XYZ file of N, CA and C in Angstrom:
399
model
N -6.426 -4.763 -4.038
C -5.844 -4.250 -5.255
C -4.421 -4.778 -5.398
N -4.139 -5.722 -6.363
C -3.062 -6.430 -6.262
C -1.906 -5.198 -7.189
N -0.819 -5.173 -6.522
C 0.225 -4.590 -7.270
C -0.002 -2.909 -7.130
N -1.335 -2.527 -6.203
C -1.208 -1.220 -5.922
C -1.379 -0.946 -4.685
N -1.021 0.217 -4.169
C -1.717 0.576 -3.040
C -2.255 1.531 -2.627
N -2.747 2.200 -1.513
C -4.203 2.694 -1.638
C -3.288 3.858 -0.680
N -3.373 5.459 -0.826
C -2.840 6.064 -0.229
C -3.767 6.696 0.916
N -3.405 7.687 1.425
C -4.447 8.080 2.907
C -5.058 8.684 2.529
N -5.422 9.534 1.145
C -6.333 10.434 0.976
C -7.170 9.079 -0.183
N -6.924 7.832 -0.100
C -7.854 7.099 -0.604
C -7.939 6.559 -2.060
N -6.560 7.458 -2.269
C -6.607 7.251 -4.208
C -5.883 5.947 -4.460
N -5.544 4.822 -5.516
C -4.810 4.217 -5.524
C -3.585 4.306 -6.070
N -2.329 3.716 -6.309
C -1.380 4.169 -6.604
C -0.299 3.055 -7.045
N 0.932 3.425 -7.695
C 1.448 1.331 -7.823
C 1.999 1.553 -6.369
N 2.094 0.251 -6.381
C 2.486 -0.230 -5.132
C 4.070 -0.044 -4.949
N 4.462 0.250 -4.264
C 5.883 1.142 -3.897
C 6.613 -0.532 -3.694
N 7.973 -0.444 -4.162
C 9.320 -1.743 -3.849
C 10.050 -1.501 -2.882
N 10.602 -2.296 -2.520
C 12.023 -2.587 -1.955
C 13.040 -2.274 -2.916
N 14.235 -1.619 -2.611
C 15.773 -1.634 -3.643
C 16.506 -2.527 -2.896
N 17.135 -2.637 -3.698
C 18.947 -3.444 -3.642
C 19.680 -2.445 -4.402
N 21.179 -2.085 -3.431
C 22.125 -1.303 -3.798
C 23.283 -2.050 -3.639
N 24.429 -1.484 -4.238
C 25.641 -2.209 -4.214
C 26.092 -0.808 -3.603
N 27.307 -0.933 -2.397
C 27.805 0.291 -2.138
C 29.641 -0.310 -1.264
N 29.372 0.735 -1.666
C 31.200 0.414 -1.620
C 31.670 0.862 -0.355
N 32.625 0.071 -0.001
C 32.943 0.153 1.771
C 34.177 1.106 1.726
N 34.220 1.247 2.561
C 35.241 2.356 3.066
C 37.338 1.688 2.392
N 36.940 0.459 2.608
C 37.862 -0.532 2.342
C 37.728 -0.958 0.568
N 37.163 -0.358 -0.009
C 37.247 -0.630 -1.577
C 35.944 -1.352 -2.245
N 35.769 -2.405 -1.717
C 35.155 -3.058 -1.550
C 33.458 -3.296 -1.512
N 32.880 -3.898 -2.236
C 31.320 -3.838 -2.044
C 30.470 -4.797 -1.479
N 29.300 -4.121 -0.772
C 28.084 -4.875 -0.308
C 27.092 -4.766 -0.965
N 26.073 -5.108 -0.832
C 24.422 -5.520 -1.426
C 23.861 -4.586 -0.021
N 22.883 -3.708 0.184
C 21.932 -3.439 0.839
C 20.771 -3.555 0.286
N 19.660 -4.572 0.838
C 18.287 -4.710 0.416
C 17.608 -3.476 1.512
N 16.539 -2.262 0.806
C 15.630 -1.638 1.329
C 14.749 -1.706 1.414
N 13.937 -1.658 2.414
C 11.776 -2.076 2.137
C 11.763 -0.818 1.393
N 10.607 -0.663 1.055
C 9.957 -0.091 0.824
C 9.545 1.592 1.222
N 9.673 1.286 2.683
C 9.817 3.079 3.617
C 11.358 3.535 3.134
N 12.008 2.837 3.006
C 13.668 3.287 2.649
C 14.542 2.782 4.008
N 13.713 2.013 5.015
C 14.333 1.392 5.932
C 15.007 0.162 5.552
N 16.994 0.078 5.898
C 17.432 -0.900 5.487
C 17.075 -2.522 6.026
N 16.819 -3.520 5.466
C 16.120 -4.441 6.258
C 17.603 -5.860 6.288
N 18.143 -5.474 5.225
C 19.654 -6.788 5.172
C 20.508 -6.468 4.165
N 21.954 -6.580 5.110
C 23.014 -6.699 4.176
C 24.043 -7.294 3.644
N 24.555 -7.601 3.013
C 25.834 -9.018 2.912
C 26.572 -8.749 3.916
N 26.630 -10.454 4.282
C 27.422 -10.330 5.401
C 29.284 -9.918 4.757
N 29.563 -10.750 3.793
C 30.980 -10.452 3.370
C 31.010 -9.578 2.087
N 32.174 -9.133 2.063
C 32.109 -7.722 1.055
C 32.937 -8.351 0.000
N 32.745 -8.181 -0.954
C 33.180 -8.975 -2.348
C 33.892 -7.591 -3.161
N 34.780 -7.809 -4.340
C 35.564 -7.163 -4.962
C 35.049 -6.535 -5.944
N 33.821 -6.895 -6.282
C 33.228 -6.078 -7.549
C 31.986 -6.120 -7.549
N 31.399 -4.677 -7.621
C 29.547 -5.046 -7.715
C 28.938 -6.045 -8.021
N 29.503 -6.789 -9.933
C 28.878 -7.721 -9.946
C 28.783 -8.749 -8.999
N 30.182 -9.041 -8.319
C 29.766 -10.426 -7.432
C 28.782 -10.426 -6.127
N 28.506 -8.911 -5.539
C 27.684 -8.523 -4.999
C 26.365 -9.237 -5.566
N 26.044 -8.461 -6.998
C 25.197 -8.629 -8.078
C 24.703 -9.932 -7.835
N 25.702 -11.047 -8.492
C 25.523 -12.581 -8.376
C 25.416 -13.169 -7.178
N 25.766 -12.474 -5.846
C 25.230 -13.518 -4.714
C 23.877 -12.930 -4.199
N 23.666 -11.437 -4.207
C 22.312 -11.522 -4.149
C 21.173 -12.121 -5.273
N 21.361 -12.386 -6.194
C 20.383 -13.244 -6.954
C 21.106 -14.467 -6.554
N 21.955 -15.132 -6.128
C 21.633 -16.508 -5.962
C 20.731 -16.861 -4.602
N 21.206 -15.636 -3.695
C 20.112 -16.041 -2.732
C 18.474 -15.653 -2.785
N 18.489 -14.899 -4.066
C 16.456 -14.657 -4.184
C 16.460 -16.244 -4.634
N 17.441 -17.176 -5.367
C 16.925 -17.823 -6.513
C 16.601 -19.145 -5.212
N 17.422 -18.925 -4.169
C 17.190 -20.042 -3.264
C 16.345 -19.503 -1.699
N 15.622 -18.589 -2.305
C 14.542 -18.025 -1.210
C 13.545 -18.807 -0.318
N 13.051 -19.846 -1.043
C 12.151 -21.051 -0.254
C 12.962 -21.762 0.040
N 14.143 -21.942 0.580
C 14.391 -22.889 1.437
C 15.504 -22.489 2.438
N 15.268 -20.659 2.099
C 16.323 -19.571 2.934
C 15.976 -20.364 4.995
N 16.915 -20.091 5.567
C 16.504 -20.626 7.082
C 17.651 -19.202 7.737
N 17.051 -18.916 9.059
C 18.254 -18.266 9.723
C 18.315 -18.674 11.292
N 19.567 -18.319 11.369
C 20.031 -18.347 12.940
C 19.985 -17.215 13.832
N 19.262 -17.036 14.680
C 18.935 -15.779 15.434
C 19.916 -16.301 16.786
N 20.359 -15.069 16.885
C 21.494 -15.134 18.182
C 21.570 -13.860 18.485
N 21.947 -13.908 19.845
C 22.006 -12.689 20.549
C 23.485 -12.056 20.435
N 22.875 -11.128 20.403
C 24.679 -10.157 20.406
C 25.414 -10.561 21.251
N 26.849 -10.462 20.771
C 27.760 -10.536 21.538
C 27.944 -9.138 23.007
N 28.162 -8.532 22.077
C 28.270 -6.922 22.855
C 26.964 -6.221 23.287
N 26.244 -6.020 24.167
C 24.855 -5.198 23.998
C 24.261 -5.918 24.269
N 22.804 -5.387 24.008
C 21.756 -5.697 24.419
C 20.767 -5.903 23.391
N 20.411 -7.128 22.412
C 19.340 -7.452 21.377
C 19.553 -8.784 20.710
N 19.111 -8.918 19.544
C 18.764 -10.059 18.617
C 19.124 -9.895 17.266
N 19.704 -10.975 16.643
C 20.329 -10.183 14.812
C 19.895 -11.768 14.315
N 19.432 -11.756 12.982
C 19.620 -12.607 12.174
C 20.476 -12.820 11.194
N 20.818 -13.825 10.772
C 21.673 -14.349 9.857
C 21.796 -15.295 8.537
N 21.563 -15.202 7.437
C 21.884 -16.284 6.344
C 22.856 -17.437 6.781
N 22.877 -18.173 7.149
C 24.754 -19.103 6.709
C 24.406 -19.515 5.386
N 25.716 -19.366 4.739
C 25.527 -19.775 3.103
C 26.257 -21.610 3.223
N 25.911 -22.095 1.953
C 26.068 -23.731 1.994
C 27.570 -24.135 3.318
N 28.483 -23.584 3.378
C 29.324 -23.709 4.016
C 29.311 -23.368 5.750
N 28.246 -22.913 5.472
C 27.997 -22.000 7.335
C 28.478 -20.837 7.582
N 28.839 -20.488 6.621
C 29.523 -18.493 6.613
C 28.728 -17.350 6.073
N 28.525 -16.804 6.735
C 27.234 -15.863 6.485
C 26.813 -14.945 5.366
N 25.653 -15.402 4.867
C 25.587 -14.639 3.327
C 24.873 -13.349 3.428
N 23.821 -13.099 4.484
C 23.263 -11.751 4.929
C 23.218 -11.977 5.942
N 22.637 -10.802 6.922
C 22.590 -10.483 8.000
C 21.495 -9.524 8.242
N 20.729 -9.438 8.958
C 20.107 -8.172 9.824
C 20.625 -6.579 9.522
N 20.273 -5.924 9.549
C 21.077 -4.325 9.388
C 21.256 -3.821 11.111
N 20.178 -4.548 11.818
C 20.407 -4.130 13.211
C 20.343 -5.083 13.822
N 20.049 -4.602 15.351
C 19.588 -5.553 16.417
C 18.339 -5.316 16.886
N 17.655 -6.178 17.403
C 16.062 -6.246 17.758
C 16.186 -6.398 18.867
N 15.257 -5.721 19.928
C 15.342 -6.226 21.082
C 14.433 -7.483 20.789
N 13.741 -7.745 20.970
C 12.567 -8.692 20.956
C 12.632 -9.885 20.184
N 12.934 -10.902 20.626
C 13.911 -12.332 19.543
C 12.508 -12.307 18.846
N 11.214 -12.128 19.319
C 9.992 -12.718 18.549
C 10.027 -11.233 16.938
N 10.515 -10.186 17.386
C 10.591 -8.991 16.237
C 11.785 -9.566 15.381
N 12.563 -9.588 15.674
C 13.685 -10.143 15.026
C 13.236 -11.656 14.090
N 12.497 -12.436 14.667
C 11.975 -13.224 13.909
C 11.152 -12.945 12.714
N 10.056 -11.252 12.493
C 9.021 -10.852 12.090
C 10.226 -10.021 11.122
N 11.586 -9.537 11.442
C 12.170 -9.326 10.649
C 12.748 -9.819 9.326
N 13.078 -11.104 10.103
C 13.429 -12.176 8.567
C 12.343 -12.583 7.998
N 11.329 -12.446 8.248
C 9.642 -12.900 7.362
C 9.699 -11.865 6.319
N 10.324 -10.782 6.927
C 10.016 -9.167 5.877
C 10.856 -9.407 4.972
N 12.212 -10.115 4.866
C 13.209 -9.566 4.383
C 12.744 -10.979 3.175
N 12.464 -12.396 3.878
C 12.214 -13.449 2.842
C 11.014 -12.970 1.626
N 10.240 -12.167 2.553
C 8.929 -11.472 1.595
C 9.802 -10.648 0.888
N 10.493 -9.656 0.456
C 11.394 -8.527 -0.129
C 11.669 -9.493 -1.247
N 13.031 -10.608 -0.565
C 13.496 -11.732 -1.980
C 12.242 -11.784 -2.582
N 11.373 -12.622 -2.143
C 10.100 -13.015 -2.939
C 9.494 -12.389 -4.413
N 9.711 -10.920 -3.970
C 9.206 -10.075 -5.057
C 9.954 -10.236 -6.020
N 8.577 -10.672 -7.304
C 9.617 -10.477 -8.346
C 9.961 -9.165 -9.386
N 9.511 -7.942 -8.752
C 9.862 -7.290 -9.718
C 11.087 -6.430 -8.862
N 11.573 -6.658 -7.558
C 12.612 -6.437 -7.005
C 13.823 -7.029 -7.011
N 14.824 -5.950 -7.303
C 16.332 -6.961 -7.542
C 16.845 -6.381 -8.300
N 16.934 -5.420 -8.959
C 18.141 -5.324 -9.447
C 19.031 -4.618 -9.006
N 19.780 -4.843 -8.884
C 21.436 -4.692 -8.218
C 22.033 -3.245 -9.402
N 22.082 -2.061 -8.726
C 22.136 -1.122 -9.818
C 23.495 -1.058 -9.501
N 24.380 -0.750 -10.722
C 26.541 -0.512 -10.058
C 26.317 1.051 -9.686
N 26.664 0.623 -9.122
C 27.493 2.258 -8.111
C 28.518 3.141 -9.005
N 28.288 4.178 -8.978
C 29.619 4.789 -9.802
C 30.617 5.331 -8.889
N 31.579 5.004 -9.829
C 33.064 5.513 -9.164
C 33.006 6.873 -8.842
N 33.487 7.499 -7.611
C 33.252 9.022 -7.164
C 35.250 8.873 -7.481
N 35.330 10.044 -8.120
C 37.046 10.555 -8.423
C 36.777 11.892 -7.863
């Protein structure tokens, strides 16, 4: 059943998205968080930009360059696991992982999820955050 899915008591249903949020850092400042679907965060900008929209505009430039997205998996510095990474055209990181994986091969199964998320096209829009006074 394309575009739905089938719940446990068997009925069908639409098929549940991923969000993208813009949220504002402690420092003024905003990120992009992409969510699957369970509401588990799966990636977030790596650098925090000055205004939702530019949030806005670098997460659609990276759905728009999704097939030919690549990442660098490296092990933490501190600890114990695995994180992935965007580098954007310059080598400076455009997303990132939300965590660490133990398992470099999960961490790999992570960025498959997150390239599948971009993929969707009825996912993406970048909703603005409102100002809390």
């Amino acid at each position: 059943m394309a575009g739905q899915r089938v719940r446990d008591d068997g009925v069908a249903g639409p098929a549940r998205r991923g969000s993208v949020q813009a949220e504002r850092d402690v420092n003024g400042r905003y990120r992009w968080s992409l969510k699957a679907p369970n509401g588990r965060i799966v990636a977030v900008s790596a650098p925090a930009y000055d205004t939702p929209e530019q949030a806005r505009q670098v997460f659609e430039n990276l759905r728009g360059a999704t097939p030919g997205l690549v990442a660098r998996i490296t092990h933490v510095r501190d600890g114990i696991g695995w994180i992935w990474v965007v580098p954007g055209p310059r080598g400076v990181p455009q997303a990132r992982s939300h965590r660490t994986y133990e398992r470099y091969a999960t961490c790999q199964n992570a960025f498959r999820r997150f390239v599948a998320l971009l993929e969707r096209p009825e996912g993406g829009e970048l909703p603005v955050p409102r100002d809390e006074f």
